[in-house]
PDB file of C-alpha atoms in Angstrom:
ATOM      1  CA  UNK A   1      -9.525  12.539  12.851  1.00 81.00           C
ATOM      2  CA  UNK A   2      -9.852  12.308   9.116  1.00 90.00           C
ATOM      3  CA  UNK A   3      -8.288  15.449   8.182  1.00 94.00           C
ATOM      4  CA  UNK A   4      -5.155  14.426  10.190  1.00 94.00           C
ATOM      5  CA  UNK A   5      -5.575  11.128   8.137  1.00 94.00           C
ATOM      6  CA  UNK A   6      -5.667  12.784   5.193  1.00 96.00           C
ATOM      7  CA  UNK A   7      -2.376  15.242   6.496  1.00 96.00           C
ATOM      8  CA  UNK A   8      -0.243  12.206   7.228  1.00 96.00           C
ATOM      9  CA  UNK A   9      -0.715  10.554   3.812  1.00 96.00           C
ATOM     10  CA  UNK A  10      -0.441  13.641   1.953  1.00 96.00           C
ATOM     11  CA  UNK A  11       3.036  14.343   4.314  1.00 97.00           C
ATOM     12  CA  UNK A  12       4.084  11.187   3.468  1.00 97.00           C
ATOM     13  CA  UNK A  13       3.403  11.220  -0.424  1.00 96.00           C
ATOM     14  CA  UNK A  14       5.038  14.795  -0.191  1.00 97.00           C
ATOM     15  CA  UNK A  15       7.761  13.436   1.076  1.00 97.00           C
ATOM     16  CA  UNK A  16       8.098  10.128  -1.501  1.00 97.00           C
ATOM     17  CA  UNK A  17       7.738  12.827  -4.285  1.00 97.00           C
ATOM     18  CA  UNK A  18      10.743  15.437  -2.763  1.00 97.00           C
ATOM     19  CA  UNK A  19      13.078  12.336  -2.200  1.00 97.00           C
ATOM     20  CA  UNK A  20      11.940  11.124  -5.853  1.00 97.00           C
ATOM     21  CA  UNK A  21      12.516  14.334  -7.479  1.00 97.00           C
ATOM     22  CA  UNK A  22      15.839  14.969  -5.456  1.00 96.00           C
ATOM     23  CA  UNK A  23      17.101  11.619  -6.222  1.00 96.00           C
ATOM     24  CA  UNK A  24      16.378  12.308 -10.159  1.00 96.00           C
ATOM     25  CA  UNK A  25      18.371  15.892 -10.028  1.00 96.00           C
ATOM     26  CA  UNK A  26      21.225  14.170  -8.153  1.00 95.00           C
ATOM     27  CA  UNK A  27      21.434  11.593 -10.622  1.00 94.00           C
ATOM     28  CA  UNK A  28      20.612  13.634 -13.507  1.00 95.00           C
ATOM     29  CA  UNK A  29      23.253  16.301 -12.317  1.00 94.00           C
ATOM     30  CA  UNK A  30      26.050  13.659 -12.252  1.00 94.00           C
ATOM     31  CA  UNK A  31      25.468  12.200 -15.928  1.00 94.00           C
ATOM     32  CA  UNK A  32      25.619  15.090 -17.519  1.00 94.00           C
ATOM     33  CA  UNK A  33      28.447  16.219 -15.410  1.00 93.00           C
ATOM     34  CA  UNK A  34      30.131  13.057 -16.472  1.00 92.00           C
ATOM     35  CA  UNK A  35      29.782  13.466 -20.028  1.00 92.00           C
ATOM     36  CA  UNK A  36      29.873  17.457 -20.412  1.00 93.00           C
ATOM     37  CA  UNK A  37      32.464  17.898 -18.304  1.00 93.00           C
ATOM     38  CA  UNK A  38      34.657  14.241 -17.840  1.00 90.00           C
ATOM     39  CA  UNK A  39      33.780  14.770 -14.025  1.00 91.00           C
ATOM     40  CA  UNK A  40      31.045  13.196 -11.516  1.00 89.00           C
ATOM     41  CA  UNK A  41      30.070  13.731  -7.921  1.00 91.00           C
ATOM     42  CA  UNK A  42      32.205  11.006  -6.457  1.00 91.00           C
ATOM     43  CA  UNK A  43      28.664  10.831  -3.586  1.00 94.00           C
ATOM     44  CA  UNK A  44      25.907  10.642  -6.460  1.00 94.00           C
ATOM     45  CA  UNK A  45      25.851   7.087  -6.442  1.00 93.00           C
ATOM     46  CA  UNK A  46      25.891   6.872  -2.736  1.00 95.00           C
ATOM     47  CA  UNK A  47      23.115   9.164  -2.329  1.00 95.00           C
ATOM     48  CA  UNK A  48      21.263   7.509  -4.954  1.00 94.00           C
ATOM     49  CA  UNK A  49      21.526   4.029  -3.451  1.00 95.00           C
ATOM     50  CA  UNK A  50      20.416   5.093   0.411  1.00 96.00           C
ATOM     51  CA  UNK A  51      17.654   7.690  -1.176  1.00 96.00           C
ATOM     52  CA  UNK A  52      15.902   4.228  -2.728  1.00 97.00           C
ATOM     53  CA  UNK A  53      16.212   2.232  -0.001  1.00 97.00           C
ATOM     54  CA  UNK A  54      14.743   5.592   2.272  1.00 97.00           C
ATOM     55  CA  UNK A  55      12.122   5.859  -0.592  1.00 97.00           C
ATOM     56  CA  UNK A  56      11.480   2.584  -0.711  1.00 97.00           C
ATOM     57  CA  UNK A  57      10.916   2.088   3.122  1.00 97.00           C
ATOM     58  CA  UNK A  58       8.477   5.327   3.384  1.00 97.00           C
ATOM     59  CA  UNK A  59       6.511   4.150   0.859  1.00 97.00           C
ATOM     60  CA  UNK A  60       5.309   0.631   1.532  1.00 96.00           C
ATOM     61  CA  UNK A  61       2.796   2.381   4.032  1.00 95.00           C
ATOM     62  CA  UNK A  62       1.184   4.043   1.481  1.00 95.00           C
ATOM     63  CA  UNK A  63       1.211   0.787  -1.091  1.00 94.00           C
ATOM     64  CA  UNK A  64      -0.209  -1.173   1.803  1.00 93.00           C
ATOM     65  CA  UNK A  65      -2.536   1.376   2.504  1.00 91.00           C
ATOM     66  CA  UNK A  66      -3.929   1.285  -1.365  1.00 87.00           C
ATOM     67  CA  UNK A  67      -3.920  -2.923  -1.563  1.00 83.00           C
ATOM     68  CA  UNK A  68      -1.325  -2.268  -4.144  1.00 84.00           C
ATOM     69  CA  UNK A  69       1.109  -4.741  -2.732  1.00 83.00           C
ATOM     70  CA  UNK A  70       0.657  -8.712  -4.096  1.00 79.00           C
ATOM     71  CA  UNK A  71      -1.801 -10.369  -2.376  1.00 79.00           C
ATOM     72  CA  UNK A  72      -3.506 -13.916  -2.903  1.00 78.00           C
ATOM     73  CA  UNK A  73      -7.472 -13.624  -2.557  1.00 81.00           C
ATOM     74  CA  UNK A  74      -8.415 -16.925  -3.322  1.00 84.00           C
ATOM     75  CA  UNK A  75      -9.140 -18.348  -0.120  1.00 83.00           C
ATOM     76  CA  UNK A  76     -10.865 -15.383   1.259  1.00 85.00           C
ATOM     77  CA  UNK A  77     -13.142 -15.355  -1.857  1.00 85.00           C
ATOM     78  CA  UNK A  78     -14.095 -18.995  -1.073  1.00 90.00           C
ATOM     79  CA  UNK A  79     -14.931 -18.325   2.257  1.00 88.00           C
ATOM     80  CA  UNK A  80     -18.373 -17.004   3.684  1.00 90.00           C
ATOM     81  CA  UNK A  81     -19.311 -13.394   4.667  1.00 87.00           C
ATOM     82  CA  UNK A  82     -18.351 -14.336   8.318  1.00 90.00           C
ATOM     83  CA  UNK A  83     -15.627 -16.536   7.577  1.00 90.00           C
ATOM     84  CA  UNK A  84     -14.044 -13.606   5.336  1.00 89.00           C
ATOM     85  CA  UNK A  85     -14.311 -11.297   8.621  1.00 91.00           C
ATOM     86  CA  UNK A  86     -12.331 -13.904  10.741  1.00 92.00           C
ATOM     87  CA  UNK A  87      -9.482 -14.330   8.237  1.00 92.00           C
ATOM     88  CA  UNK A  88      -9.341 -10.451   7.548  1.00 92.00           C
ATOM     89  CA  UNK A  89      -8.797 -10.339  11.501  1.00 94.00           C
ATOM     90  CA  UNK A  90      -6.129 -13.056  11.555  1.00 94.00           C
ATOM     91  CA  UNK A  91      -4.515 -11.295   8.960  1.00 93.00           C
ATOM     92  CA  UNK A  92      -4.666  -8.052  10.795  1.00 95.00           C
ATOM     93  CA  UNK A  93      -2.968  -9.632  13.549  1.00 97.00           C
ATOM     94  CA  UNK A  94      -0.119 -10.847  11.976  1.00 97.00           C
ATOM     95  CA  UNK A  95       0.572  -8.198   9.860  1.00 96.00           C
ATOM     96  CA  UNK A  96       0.596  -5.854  13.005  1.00 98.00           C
ATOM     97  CA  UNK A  97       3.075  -8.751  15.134  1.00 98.00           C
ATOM     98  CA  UNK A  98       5.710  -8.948  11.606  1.00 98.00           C
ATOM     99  CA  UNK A  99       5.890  -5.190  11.486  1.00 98.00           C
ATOM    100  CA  UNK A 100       6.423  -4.331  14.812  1.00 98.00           C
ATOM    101  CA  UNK A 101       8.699  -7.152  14.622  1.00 98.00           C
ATOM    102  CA  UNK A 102      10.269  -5.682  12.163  1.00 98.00           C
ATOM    103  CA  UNK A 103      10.831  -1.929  13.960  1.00 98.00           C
ATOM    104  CA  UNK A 104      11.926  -3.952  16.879  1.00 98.00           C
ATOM    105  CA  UNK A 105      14.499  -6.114  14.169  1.00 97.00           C
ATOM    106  CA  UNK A 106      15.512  -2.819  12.679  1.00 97.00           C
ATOM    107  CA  UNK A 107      16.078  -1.039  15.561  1.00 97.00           C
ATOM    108  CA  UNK A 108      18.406  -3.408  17.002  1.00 97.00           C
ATOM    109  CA  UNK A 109      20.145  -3.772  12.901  1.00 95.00           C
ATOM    110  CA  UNK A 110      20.590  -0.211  13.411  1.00 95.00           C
ATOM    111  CA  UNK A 111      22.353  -0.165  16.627  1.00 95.00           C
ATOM    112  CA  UNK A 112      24.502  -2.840  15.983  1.00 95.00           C
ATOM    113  CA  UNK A 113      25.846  -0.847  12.731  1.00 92.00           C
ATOM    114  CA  UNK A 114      26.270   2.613  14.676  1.00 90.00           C
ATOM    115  CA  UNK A 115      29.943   2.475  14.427  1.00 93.00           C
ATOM    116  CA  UNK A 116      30.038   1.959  10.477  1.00 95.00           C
ATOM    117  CA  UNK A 117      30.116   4.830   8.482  1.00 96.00           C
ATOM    118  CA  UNK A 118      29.222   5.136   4.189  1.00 94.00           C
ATOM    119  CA  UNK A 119      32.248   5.065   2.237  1.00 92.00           C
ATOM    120  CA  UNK A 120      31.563   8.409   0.120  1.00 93.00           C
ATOM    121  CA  UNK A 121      29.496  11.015   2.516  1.00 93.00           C
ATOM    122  CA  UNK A 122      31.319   9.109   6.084  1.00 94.00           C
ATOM    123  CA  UNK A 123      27.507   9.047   7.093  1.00 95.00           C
ATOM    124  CA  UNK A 124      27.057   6.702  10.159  1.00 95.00           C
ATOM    125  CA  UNK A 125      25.427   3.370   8.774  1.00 96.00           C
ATOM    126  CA  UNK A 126      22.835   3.458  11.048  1.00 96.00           C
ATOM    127  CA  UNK A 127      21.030   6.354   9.518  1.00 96.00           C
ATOM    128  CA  UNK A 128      20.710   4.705   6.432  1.00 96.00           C
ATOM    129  CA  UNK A 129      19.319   1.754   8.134  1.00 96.00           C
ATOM    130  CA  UNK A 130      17.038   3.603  10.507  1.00 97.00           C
ATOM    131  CA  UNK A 131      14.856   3.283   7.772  1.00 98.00           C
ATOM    132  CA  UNK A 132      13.839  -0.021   8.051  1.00 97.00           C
ATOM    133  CA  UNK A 133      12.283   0.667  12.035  1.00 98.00           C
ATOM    134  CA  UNK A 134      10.265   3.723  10.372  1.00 98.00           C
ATOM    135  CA  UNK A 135       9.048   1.902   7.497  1.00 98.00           C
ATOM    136  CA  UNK A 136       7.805  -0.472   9.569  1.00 98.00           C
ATOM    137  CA  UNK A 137       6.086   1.977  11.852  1.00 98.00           C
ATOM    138  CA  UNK A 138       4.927   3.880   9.290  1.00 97.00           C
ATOM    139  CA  UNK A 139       3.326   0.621   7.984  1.00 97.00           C
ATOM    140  CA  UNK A 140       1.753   0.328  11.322  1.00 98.00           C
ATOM    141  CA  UNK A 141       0.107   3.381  11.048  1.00 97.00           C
ATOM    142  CA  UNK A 142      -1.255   3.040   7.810  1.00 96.00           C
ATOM    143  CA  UNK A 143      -2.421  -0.442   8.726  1.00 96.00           C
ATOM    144  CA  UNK A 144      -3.975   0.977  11.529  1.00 96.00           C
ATOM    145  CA  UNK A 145      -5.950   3.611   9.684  1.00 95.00           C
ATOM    146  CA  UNK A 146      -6.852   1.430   7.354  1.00 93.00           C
ATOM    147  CA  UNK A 147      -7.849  -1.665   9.793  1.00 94.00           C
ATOM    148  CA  UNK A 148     -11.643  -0.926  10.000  1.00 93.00           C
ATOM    149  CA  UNK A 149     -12.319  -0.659   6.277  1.00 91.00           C
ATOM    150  CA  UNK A 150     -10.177  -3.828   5.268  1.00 89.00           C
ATOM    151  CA  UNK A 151     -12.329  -5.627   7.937  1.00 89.00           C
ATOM    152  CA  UNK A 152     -15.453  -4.703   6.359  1.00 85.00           C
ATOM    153  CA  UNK A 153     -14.316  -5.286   2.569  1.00 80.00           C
ATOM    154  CA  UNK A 154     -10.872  -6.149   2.121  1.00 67.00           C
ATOM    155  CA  UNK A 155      -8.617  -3.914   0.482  1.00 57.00           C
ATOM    156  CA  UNK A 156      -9.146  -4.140  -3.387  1.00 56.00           C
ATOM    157  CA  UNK A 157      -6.886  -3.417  -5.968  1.00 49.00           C
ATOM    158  CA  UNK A 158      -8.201  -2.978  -9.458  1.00 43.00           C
ATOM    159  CA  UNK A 159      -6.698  -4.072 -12.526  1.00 43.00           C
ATOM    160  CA  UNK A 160      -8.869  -2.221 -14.822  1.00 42.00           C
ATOM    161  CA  UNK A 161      -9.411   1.327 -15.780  1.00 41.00           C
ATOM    162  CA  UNK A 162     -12.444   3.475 -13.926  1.00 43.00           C
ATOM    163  CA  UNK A 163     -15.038   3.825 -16.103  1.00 39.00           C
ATOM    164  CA  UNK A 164     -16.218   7.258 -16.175  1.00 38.00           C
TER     165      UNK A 164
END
């Protein structure tokens, strides 16, 4: 089970990093087209605005995953050993009911902008917002993996440098 674990985040931080580096030669491509040559890809900017919001979208999962989104600790510091537990598992819960929420919310977003299509590449709108539902399932699945060790300890975040 771990080495699949291990296969899905590295898929999905493959992925991030292809869709990063892709978006970069796009962009990259298109300014110096524009100022060697007094011509641009009339889709760069297109491609560049739905890549981010793809990129974006695939890689809250892994953020979550990591702690590395903002979170407020406060109140769980304050609390006991077992009362830590018990909001850890509240927290759990909702996080799991807003996400798949949120797939269900996306799905039907997506749907209702099927007929739409992207002014530049005529894509159909609802590919570029299909990536809200798989965000948010990919966030379930990280969330999932991660579940038993953020029960035990939380998810931490470090501000400082390792010392090594």
């Amino acid at each position: 089970m771990r080495r699949i674990e291990h296969a899905f985040v590295a898929l999905n931080g493959a992925v991030l990093v292809l869709g990063l580096a892709a978006m970069a030669g796009i962009l990259g491509w298109n300014v110096a087209g524009r100022y060697l040559t007094g011509n641009s890809l009339t889709w760069a900017d297109e491609v560049a605005r739905y890549s981010m919001i793809w990129l974006t979208f695939l890689g809250c999962g892994l953020a979550l995953r990591h702690g590395a989104h903002a979170a407020i600790t406060n109140a769980q510091d304050a609390l006991p050993a077992r009362g830590q537990l018990v909001l850890r598992g509240v927290i759990l819960l909702i996080l799991f009911g807003f996400f798949a929420f949120m797939v269900w919310v996306g799905i039907d977003y997506m749907n209702r902008t099927s007929i739409q299509r992207s002014a530049a590449l005529q894509v159909p709108m609802k590919w570029i917002y299909a990536a809200m539902p798989v965000g948010f399932l990919l966030m379930i699945l990280h969330l999932a993996l991660v579940a038993p060790q953020y029960l035990r300890a939380g998810l931490q975040q470090s501000d400082e440098a390792p010392v090594g």
